Tab-separated table of C-alpha atoms in Angstrom:
chain	number	residue	atom	x	y	z
A	1	MET	CA	-90.573	114.495	-25.541
A	2	ALA	CA	-90.480	112.212	-22.392
A	3	SER	CA	-91.565	114.944	-20.027
A	4	SER	CA	-94.413	116.110	-22.328
A	5	SER	CA	-95.745	112.481	-22.326
A	6	SER	CA	-95.387	112.150	-18.425
A	7	SER	CA	-97.257	115.138	-17.857
A	8	SER	CA	-99.935	114.429	-20.213
A	9	SER	CA	-100.477	110.776	-18.515
A	10	SER	CA	-100.566	112.295	-15.054
A	11	SER	CA	-103.022	114.927	-16.122
A	12	PHE	CA	-105.617	112.317	-17.515
A	13	PRO	CA	-107.142	111.287	-14.144
A	14	PHE	CA	-107.815	114.959	-13.250
A	15	ILE	CA	-109.456	115.515	-16.766
A	16	LEU	CA	-111.630	112.318	-16.140
A	17	PHE	CA	-112.681	113.341	-12.746
A	18	PHE	CA	-113.835	116.863	-13.724
A	19	THR	CA	-115.466	115.283	-16.851
A	20	LEU	CA	-117.609	112.871	-14.648
A	21	LEU	CA	-118.331	115.574	-11.985
A	22	CYS	CA	-119.677	117.895	-14.920
A	23	LEU	CA	-121.871	114.907	-16.210
A	24	CYS	CA	-123.282	114.197	-12.571
A	25	LYS	CA	-124.097	117.887	-12.243
A	26	CYS	CA	-125.640	118.056	-15.711
A	27	ASN	CA	-127.756	114.891	-15.430
A	28	ALA	CA	-128.787	115.635	-11.619
A	29	SER	CA	-132.571	116.632	-11.552
A	30	PRO	CA	-133.220	119.947	-9.999
A	31	ARG	CA	-135.207	119.843	-6.644
A	32	LEU	CA	-138.900	120.110	-7.465
A	33	PRO	CA	-141.030	122.738	-5.362
A	34	THR	CA	-142.647	121.032	-2.039
A	35	THR	CA	-146.278	122.015	-2.663
A	36	LEU	CA	-149.094	120.938	-0.521
A	37	THR	CA	-152.841	121.598	-1.292
A	38	ILE	CA	-154.733	124.198	0.949
A	39	ILE	CA	-158.127	123.229	1.863
A	40	PRO	CA	-160.604	125.881	3.306
A	41	ILE	CA	-161.966	124.382	6.375
A	42	SER	CA	-165.374	125.340	5.271
A	43	SER	CA	-165.252	122.501	2.544
A	44	HIS	CA	-165.590	120.027	5.358
A	45	LEU	CA	-168.895	121.858	6.398
A	46	SER	CA	-172.457	121.369	4.957
A	47	LYS	CA	-173.514	124.579	3.339
A	48	SER	CA	-175.792	125.415	6.400
A	49	SER	CA	-172.832	125.424	8.693
A	50	LEU	CA	-170.675	127.956	6.752
A	51	PRO	CA	-169.911	130.764	9.051
A	52	SER	CA	-172.236	133.679	8.896
A	53	LEU	CA	-171.102	137.157	9.069
A	54	ASP	CA	-171.741	137.381	12.682
A	55	GLN	CA	-169.754	134.230	13.334
A	56	ILE	CA	-166.983	135.724	11.274
A	57	ASP	CA	-166.964	138.912	13.153
A	58	ALA	CA	-166.973	137.006	16.568
A	59	HIS	CA	-163.997	134.876	15.286
A	60	ASP	CA	-162.093	137.954	14.222
A	61	LYS	CA	-162.504	139.680	17.583
A	62	ALA	CA	-161.325	136.514	19.157
A	63	ARG	CA	-158.337	136.469	16.729
A	64	LEU	CA	-157.231	139.964	17.504
A	65	ILE	CA	-157.339	139.269	21.344
A	66	PHE	CA	-155.007	136.295	20.641
A	67	LEU	CA	-152.854	138.438	18.366
A	68	ASP	CA	-152.531	141.086	21.213
A	69	SER	CA	-151.741	138.144	23.878
A	70	LEU	CA	-148.409	137.528	21.843
A	71	ALA	CA	-146.795	140.636	23.025
A	72	ALA	CA	-145.715	139.413	26.571
A	73	LYS	CA	-146.929	135.680	26.216
A	74	LYS	CA	-149.760	136.380	28.135
A	75	GLU	CA	-152.876	134.016	27.830
A	76	ALA	CA	-155.360	134.888	25.357
A	77	THR	CA	-159.081	135.168	26.211
A	78	ILE	CA	-161.595	134.142	23.590
A	79	ALA	CA	-165.438	134.659	23.580
A	80	SER	CA	-167.356	132.063	25.079
A	81	GLY	CA	-168.767	129.700	22.919
A	82	THR	CA	-166.630	130.969	19.770
A	83	PRO	CA	-164.566	128.013	18.489
A	84	PHE	CA	-160.912	128.897	17.867
A	85	HIS	CA	-159.562	128.015	14.615
A	86	GLN	CA	-163.016	126.924	13.457
A	87	ALA	CA	-163.662	129.563	10.822
A	88	GLY	CA	-161.734	130.977	8.182
A	89	SER	CA	-158.956	128.410	8.934
A	90	TYR	CA	-157.069	126.811	5.765
A	91	LEU	CA	-155.874	123.309	6.026
A	92	VAL	CA	-153.092	121.134	4.780
A	93	LYS	CA	-152.474	117.422	4.899
A	94	ALA	CA	-149.694	116.193	6.883
A	95	LYS	CA	-148.288	112.796	8.048
A	96	VAL	CA	-146.930	112.527	11.700
A	97	GLY	CA	-144.958	109.448	13.041
A	98	THR	CA	-143.494	106.302	11.750
A	99	PRO	CA	-145.531	104.960	9.924
A	100	GLY	CA	-147.089	108.350	8.962
A	101	GLN	CA	-150.552	108.998	10.046
A	102	ALA	CA	-152.480	111.560	8.024
A	103	LEU	CA	-153.703	114.630	9.846
A	104	LEU	CA	-155.313	117.928	8.753
A	105	MET	CA	-153.479	120.840	10.322
A	106	ALA	CA	-154.453	124.604	10.214
A	107	MET	CA	-151.732	126.919	8.608
A	108	ASP	CA	-151.170	129.672	11.046
A	109	THR	CA	-148.653	132.415	10.056
A	110	SER	CA	-148.934	134.303	13.398
A	111	TYR	CA	-148.053	131.135	15.470
A	112	ASP	CA	-144.757	129.289	15.770
A	113	ALA	CA	-145.597	125.803	17.301
A	114	ALA	CA	-147.461	122.894	15.947
A	115	TRP	CA	-150.053	121.136	17.939
A	116	VAL	CA	-151.951	117.798	17.192
A	117	PRO	CA	-154.635	116.150	19.025
A	118	CYS	CA	-153.284	112.645	20.489
A	119	SER	CA	-155.242	109.513	21.081
A	120	GLY	CA	-156.694	109.462	24.592
A	121	CYS	CA	-157.169	113.230	24.705
A	122	ILE	CA	-160.035	114.096	26.840
A	123	GLY	CA	-162.499	116.595	25.476
A	124	CYS	CA	-160.778	116.548	21.797
A	125	SER	CA	-163.231	116.726	19.101
A	126	ASN	CA	-161.215	115.076	16.442
A	127	PRO	CA	-162.508	111.643	15.496
A	128	THR	CA	-159.070	110.517	14.272
A	129	PRO	CA	-156.282	111.831	16.552
A	130	PHE	CA	-152.679	110.903	16.248
A	131	ALA	CA	-152.070	107.560	17.632
A	132	HIS	CA	-148.651	108.215	19.418
A	133	LYS	CA	-148.267	104.959	20.772
A	134	ASN	CA	-148.296	103.522	17.213
A	135	SER	CA	-145.279	105.608	16.172
A	136	SER	CA	-142.125	103.908	16.564
A	137	SER	CA	-140.251	107.295	16.382
A	138	PHE	CA	-142.545	109.212	18.732
A	139	ARG	CA	-140.527	110.628	21.891
A	140	PRO	CA	-141.518	112.898	24.940
A	141	LEU	CA	-139.540	115.993	25.032
A	142	HIS	CA	-137.163	116.089	27.909
A	143	CYS	CA	-137.119	119.222	30.190
A	144	ALA	CA	-133.500	119.863	29.420
A	145	MET	CA	-133.913	120.403	25.747
A	146	PRO	CA	-134.082	123.996	24.415
A	147	GLN	CA	-137.404	123.352	22.569
A	148	CYS	CA	-139.060	123.257	25.942
A	149	ARG	CA	-138.107	126.706	27.039
A	150	GLN	CA	-139.061	127.892	23.557
A	151	ALA	CA	-142.611	126.540	23.830
A	152	PRO	CA	-145.472	128.838	24.971
A	153	ASN	CA	-146.746	128.342	28.593
A	154	SER	CA	-144.418	125.352	29.109
A	155	PHE	CA	-143.519	123.694	32.376
A	156	CYS	CA	-141.436	120.963	33.707
A	157	ALA	CA	-143.227	117.666	34.913
A	158	ALA	CA	-139.875	115.994	35.386
A	159	PRO	CA	-138.487	114.734	33.460
A	160	TRP	CA	-140.749	115.638	30.427
A	161	CYS	CA	-142.057	118.996	29.159
A	162	ARG	CA	-145.483	119.788	29.243
A	163	PHE	CA	-147.732	122.959	28.360
A	164	LYS	CA	-151.020	124.380	28.977
A	165	ALA	CA	-152.867	127.351	27.674
A	166	THR	CA	-156.313	129.061	28.098
A	167	TYR	CA	-158.707	130.643	25.793
A	168	GLY	CA	-161.555	131.937	27.967
A	169	ALA	CA	-164.109	129.258	28.500
A	170	SER	CA	-161.528	126.964	26.927
A	171	SER	CA	-158.189	125.368	28.032
A	172	PHE	CA	-155.941	122.689	26.790
A	173	GLU	CA	-152.895	120.961	27.938
A	174	GLY	CA	-150.473	118.274	26.831
A	175	LEU	CA	-146.992	117.058	26.349
A	176	MET	CA	-144.383	118.563	24.257
A	177	SER	CA	-142.936	115.735	21.837
A	178	LEU	CA	-140.656	114.920	18.964
A	179	ASP	CA	-141.762	112.801	16.026
A	180	SER	CA	-141.427	112.665	12.275
A	181	LEU	CA	-143.310	115.200	10.207
A	182	ALA	CA	-143.853	114.477	6.620
A	183	LEU	CA	-145.172	117.289	4.143
A	184	ALA	CA	-145.661	116.276	0.654
A	185	ASP	CA	-142.329	114.261	-0.236
A	186	ASP	CA	-140.149	115.952	2.386
A	187	THR	CA	-139.681	114.399	6.001
A	188	LEU	CA	-138.688	116.307	8.869
A	189	PRO	CA	-137.345	114.022	11.655
A	190	ARG	CA	-137.689	114.854	15.340
A	191	TYR	CA	-140.107	117.623	14.898
A	192	ALA	CA	-141.053	119.328	18.147
A	193	PHE	CA	-144.679	119.686	18.613
A	194	GLY	CA	-147.490	119.777	21.123
A	195	CYS	CA	-149.364	116.418	21.720
A	196	LEU	CA	-152.910	117.438	23.086
A	197	ARG	CA	-153.838	115.418	26.116
A	198	GLN	CA	-156.961	117.304	27.501
A	199	VAL	CA	-159.398	120.002	26.462
A	200	THR	CA	-161.891	121.619	28.857
A	201	GLY	CA	-164.699	123.978	27.974
A	202	LYS	CA	-165.353	124.328	24.050
A	203	PRO	CA	-162.897	122.609	22.038
A	204	VAL	CA	-160.319	124.877	20.527
A	205	LEU	CA	-158.809	122.753	18.034
A	206	SER	CA	-160.772	119.916	16.125
A	207	GLN	CA	-157.512	119.651	13.923
A	208	GLY	CA	-153.884	120.149	14.191
A	209	LEU	CA	-152.198	123.386	13.717
A	210	LEU	CA	-148.916	124.195	11.727
A	211	GLY	CA	-147.051	127.329	13.021
A	212	LEU	CA	-145.582	129.267	10.010
A	213	GLY	CA	-144.314	132.078	12.069
A	214	ARG	CA	-140.844	133.586	12.501
A	215	GLY	CA	-139.799	131.877	15.707
A	216	PRO	CA	-137.631	129.112	16.720
A	217	LEU	CA	-140.440	126.322	16.759
A	218	SER	CA	-142.004	127.362	13.549
A	219	LEU	CA	-141.762	125.149	10.402
A	220	LEU	CA	-139.203	127.394	8.879
A	221	SER	CA	-136.833	127.186	11.909
A	222	GLN	CA	-137.384	123.561	12.474
A	223	ALA	CA	-136.800	122.898	8.817
A	224	GLY	CA	-133.182	124.273	8.879
A	225	ASN	CA	-131.849	124.618	5.287
A	226	LEU	CA	-134.369	122.689	3.483
A	227	TYR	CA	-136.779	125.523	2.878
A	228	ARG	CA	-134.242	128.302	3.204
A	229	ASN	CA	-136.829	130.333	5.233
A	230	THR	CA	-139.113	130.566	2.336
A	231	PHE	CA	-142.541	129.750	1.724
A	232	SER	CA	-145.829	131.190	-0.120
A	233	TYR	CA	-149.350	130.442	-0.470
A	234	CYS	CA	-152.460	131.007	-2.662
A	235	LEU	CA	-155.658	131.081	-0.476
A	236	PRO	CA	-158.935	129.850	-2.333
A	237	SER	CA	-162.305	131.454	-1.296
A	238	PHE	CA	-163.244	130.126	2.176
A	239	ARG	CA	-166.730	129.739	0.871
A	240	SER	CA	-165.675	127.758	-2.102
A	241	SER	CA	-166.128	123.956	-2.171
A	242	SER	CA	-164.593	123.176	-5.445
A	243	PHE	CA	-161.342	125.436	-5.236
A	244	THR	CA	-158.091	124.754	-3.507
A	245	GLY	CA	-155.111	126.499	-2.978
A	246	THR	CA	-151.549	125.901	-2.573
A	247	LEU	CA	-148.796	125.914	-0.004
A	248	ARG	CA	-145.383	125.995	-1.643
A	249	LEU	CA	-142.129	125.710	0.663
A	250	GLY	CA	-138.838	126.764	-0.307
A	251	PRO	CA	-137.552	129.019	-2.929
A	252	VAL	CA	-137.986	126.779	-5.782
A	253	GLY	CA	-140.964	127.338	-7.974
A	254	GLN	CA	-142.033	130.919	-6.311
A	255	PRO	CA	-143.209	133.521	-8.754
A	256	THR	CA	-140.306	135.703	-10.399
A	257	ARG	CA	-142.343	138.765	-11.486
A	258	ILE	CA	-143.510	140.016	-7.954
A	259	ASP	CA	-143.110	143.262	-5.973
A	260	PHE	CA	-141.915	142.903	-2.565
A	261	THR	CA	-142.017	145.061	0.631
A	262	PRO	CA	-139.490	144.868	3.471
A	263	LEU	CA	-140.191	142.981	6.584
A	264	LEU	CA	-140.019	144.762	9.968
A	265	THR	CA	-139.241	143.060	13.225
A	266	ASN	CA	-140.990	143.908	16.539
A	267	PRO	CA	-138.900	142.472	19.542
A	268	SER	CA	-142.281	142.257	21.532
A	269	ARG	CA	-144.022	140.204	18.831
A	270	PRO	CA	-141.124	138.441	16.714
A	271	THR	CA	-143.474	135.727	15.510
A	272	LEU	CA	-145.451	138.257	13.608
A	273	TYR	CA	-144.968	139.673	9.916
A	274	TYR	CA	-144.790	143.459	10.254
A	275	VAL	CA	-144.701	145.354	7.135
A	276	ASN	CA	-144.811	149.257	6.420
A	277	MET	CA	-148.279	150.306	4.945
A	278	THR	CA	-147.864	153.927	3.753
A	279	ALA	CA	-151.420	154.738	2.212
A	280	ILE	CA	-154.661	153.423	1.293
A	281	ARG	CA	-156.552	154.075	-1.704
A	282	VAL	CA	-160.289	153.717	-2.473
A	283	GLY	CA	-160.952	153.954	-6.265
A	284	ARG	CA	-158.704	156.416	-7.432
A	285	ARG	CA	-158.638	158.708	-4.269
A	286	PHE	CA	-156.122	158.160	-1.458
A	287	VAL	CA	-157.973	158.597	1.868
A	288	ASN	CA	-156.721	161.087	4.194
A	289	LEU	CA	-154.928	159.393	7.274
A	290	PRO	CA	-153.084	160.500	10.340
A	291	PRO	CA	-149.570	159.368	10.117
A	292	SER	CA	-149.890	157.579	13.564
A	293	ALA	CA	-152.868	155.177	11.933
A	294	LEU	CA	-150.136	153.560	10.032
A	295	ALA	CA	-146.902	154.091	11.856
A	296	PHE	CA	-144.750	151.174	13.003
A	297	ASP	CA	-143.925	151.283	16.598
A	298	PRO	CA	-142.333	148.341	18.279
A	299	THR	CA	-143.314	149.580	21.969
A	300	THR	CA	-146.883	149.848	21.165
A	301	GLY	CA	-147.233	147.085	18.794
A	302	ALA	CA	-148.485	149.519	16.200
A	303	GLY	CA	-148.040	149.010	12.492
A	304	THR	CA	-149.436	146.445	9.931
A	305	ILE	CA	-149.282	142.759	9.754
A	306	PHE	CA	-150.012	140.043	7.443
A	307	ASP	CA	-152.075	137.113	9.055
A	308	SER	CA	-153.548	133.927	7.572
A	309	GLY	CA	-155.939	133.458	10.753
A	310	THR	CA	-157.886	136.748	10.822
A	311	MET	CA	-160.721	136.399	8.054
A	312	VAL	CA	-161.615	139.904	7.262
A	313	THR	CA	-159.018	143.106	7.430
A	314	ARG	CA	-159.038	144.981	10.468
A	315	LEU	CA	-157.960	148.626	10.511
A	316	VAL	CA	-157.215	150.991	13.424
A	317	ALA	CA	-160.352	153.102	14.059
A	318	PRO	CA	-159.032	156.482	12.135
A	319	ALA	CA	-158.022	154.161	9.058
A	320	TYR	CA	-160.970	152.277	9.056
A	321	ALA	CA	-163.286	155.392	9.400
A	322	ALA	CA	-161.431	157.061	6.685
A	323	VAL	CA	-161.864	154.105	4.249
A	324	ARG	CA	-165.357	153.573	5.203
A	325	ASP	CA	-166.520	157.062	4.715
A	326	GLU	CA	-165.039	157.175	1.211
A	327	PHE	CA	-166.538	153.805	0.405
A	328	ARG	CA	-169.938	155.032	1.553
A	329	LYS	CA	-169.486	158.027	-0.645
A	330	ARG	CA	-168.697	156.014	-3.748
A	331	ILE	CA	-171.729	153.906	-3.370
A	332	ASN	CA	-174.257	156.611	-2.422
A	333	LEU	CA	-177.031	154.087	-1.241
A	334	PRO	CA	-178.771	153.703	1.952
A	335	VAL	CA	-176.467	151.976	4.462
A	336	SER	CA	-177.404	149.526	6.859
A	337	SER	CA	-175.313	147.236	9.458
A	338	LEU	CA	-175.095	143.434	9.869
A	339	GLY	CA	-173.396	142.017	12.908
A	340	GLY	CA	-169.951	143.575	13.435
A	341	TYR	CA	-170.239	145.198	9.947
A	342	ASP	CA	-171.509	148.855	9.668
A	343	THR	CA	-171.359	149.398	6.003
A	344	CYS	CA	-173.864	147.075	4.278
A	345	PHE	CA	-176.318	147.630	1.291
A	346	THR	CA	-179.437	145.671	0.451
A	347	GLU	CA	-179.419	147.189	-2.908
A	348	PRO	CA	-177.085	145.789	-5.858
A	349	PHE	CA	-174.113	148.135	-6.530
A	350	VAL	CA	-170.455	147.750	-8.027
A	351	PRO	CA	-168.020	148.426	-5.525
A	352	PRO	CA	-164.855	150.546	-6.198
A	353	THR	CA	-161.454	149.076	-5.969
A	354	ILE	CA	-159.203	149.323	-2.641
A	355	SER	CA	-155.496	149.510	-2.895
A	356	PHE	CA	-152.956	148.940	0.070
A	357	HIS	CA	-149.829	150.740	-0.482
A	358	PHE	CA	-146.501	149.669	1.126
A	359	ASP	CA	-142.929	150.620	0.862
A	360	GLY	CA	-141.910	149.255	-2.589
A	361	MET	CA	-145.351	147.579	-3.354
A	362	PHE	CA	-149.035	147.974	-3.720
A	363	VAL	CA	-151.798	145.617	-3.799
A	364	THR	CA	-155.167	146.511	-5.661
A	365	LEU	CA	-157.881	144.229	-4.327
A	366	PRO	CA	-160.207	142.958	-6.977
A	367	ARG	CA	-164.047	143.749	-6.301
A	368	GLU	CA	-164.787	140.159	-4.848
A	369	ASN	CA	-162.123	140.920	-2.123
A	370	VAL	CA	-163.600	144.201	-1.251
A	371	VAL	CA	-167.071	143.231	-0.239
A	372	ILE	CA	-168.410	140.089	1.601
A	373	HIS	CA	-172.055	138.562	1.017
A	374	SER	CA	-174.460	137.567	3.580
A	375	SER	CA	-175.065	133.670	3.593
A	376	TYR	CA	-178.818	134.601	3.679
A	377	GLY	CA	-180.768	137.439	2.121
A	378	THR	CA	-179.225	140.070	-0.544
A	379	THR	CA	-177.239	142.046	1.965
A	380	THR	CA	-173.422	142.943	0.929
A	381	CYS	CA	-171.104	144.446	3.341
A	382	LEU	CA	-167.664	146.233	3.024
A	383	ALA	CA	-165.286	143.439	3.834
A	384	MET	CA	-163.335	145.393	6.504
A	385	ALA	CA	-163.883	146.548	10.049
A	386	SER	CA	-162.330	148.551	12.922
A	387	ALA	CA	-160.296	146.615	15.515
A	388	PRO	CA	-162.320	145.824	18.642
A	389	ASP	CA	-162.276	148.260	21.526
A	390	ASN	CA	-161.324	145.578	23.939
A	391	VAL	CA	-157.621	144.689	22.387
A	392	ASN	CA	-154.599	146.453	21.416
A	393	SER	CA	-156.196	148.634	18.852
A	394	VAL	CA	-152.993	150.075	17.108
A	395	VAL	CA	-152.457	147.116	14.648
A	396	ASN	CA	-153.741	146.939	11.203
A	397	VAL	CA	-154.162	143.220	10.113
A	398	ILE	CA	-154.236	142.293	6.400
A	399	ALA	CA	-156.448	139.224	6.605
A	400	SER	CA	-157.243	135.990	4.698
A	401	TYR	CA	-160.155	137.396	2.877
A	402	GLN	CA	-158.164	139.994	1.123
A	403	GLN	CA	-155.302	137.612	0.478
A	404	GLN	CA	-157.753	135.191	-1.464
A	405	ASN	CA	-156.453	134.650	-5.023
A	406	HIS	CA	-153.223	136.129	-4.432
A	407	ARG	CA	-149.750	134.485	-4.110
A	408	VAL	CA	-148.373	135.732	-1.090
A	409	LEU	CA	-144.828	135.038	-0.725
A	410	TYR	CA	-142.828	135.234	2.672
A	411	ASP	CA	-139.064	135.489	1.902
A	412	VAL	CA	-137.833	135.506	5.419
A	413	ALA	CA	-134.183	134.859	4.177
A	414	ASN	CA	-134.119	138.239	2.509
A	415	SER	CA	-136.583	139.937	5.126
A	416	ARG	CA	-139.451	140.619	2.585
A	417	ILE	CA	-142.990	139.863	1.577
A	418	GLY	CA	-144.367	139.786	-1.776
A	419	VAL	CA	-147.612	139.716	-3.260
A	420	SER	CA	-148.969	138.927	-6.853
A	421	ARG	CA	-152.377	138.150	-8.292
A	422	GLU	CA	-153.146	134.412	-8.881
A	423	LEU	CA	-156.293	132.339	-9.112
A	424	CYS	CA	-156.062	129.259	-6.923
A	425	SER	CA	-157.734	126.366	-8.662
């Protein structure tokens, strides 16, 4: 009897401990999703300043040159007079420094590093740059730190790490830095980013840039386990002034009913989100494609990527020709061209749907994602084009216009991308 009483009394603290532990876990609030509003850059422009089809085409040609430059850390050349990240960009609000200073940053899935225009920058066009001297947590990045070697085109001006890059008629340089980055309610201390100090030629970044790629300086890498290598976005129409999308960081709150396709890794372009596209369908008909048009080849860079910075989907020449010809056959109206678009119509028509097929997933585009309308007049064009001749023409780019009003989920932790229909509002 005494033995039983002693055993009961000695076990009481353990019972109490596990009871309290259970209560703590049961009452703990689950982590809410980190969600940022996505704003089309065009919402900051007047209607007369919205990009024309010619400007969209020029932007995308420059973008593909930039994507091509990622292969061997080459400097990218952009067409003279074409502002980089001025058309087709989607912005999110962030705060940099202590106390936090509000900045708009363009989200870019094909870039790793972050850049912000800093006060005193010569040639920067941002009227409210980051006042780094007013931040108590701002620190220049020392040359010996690993982030210096990870930054593109970096060099050491002892003891501080600097960078420079050239884009045709434009170039910029600055200081690699560390400071606090706040996104919604999350704060990432000692975030490595570029502090722009000088821009010559055409301004290349009127706002900051937030890299969402797969490399060591990207948001996913620098956030550690906070977002578990997962994010998604829903992009609103770039011509819309009333709709906004969302950037959702981390696995919480992501769609559960969604199909996925595996991510592929290209060692020559480790930042890019490669997937295996297997077929393209126009209406109910699969177009006839040579296997080489869609094949993934890390050596040449061939394959298919998802990219937020290219505006209109670009297909390699054989794939585009097959899609274009079938599209024209379905419309059966006189064809004209406008700028870089060779499949345009001036008469009203109902476009067929177009579907992209991937391993384990297919995405059928709604009609508003298939055609693009001229800002002036009644011309409507197929919202796709062939890769320009002056760049690596072996990569297919699933661009932001075709991604609009879809939730695109980048689950890097499980090496996959998912797409589901979602209206951004």
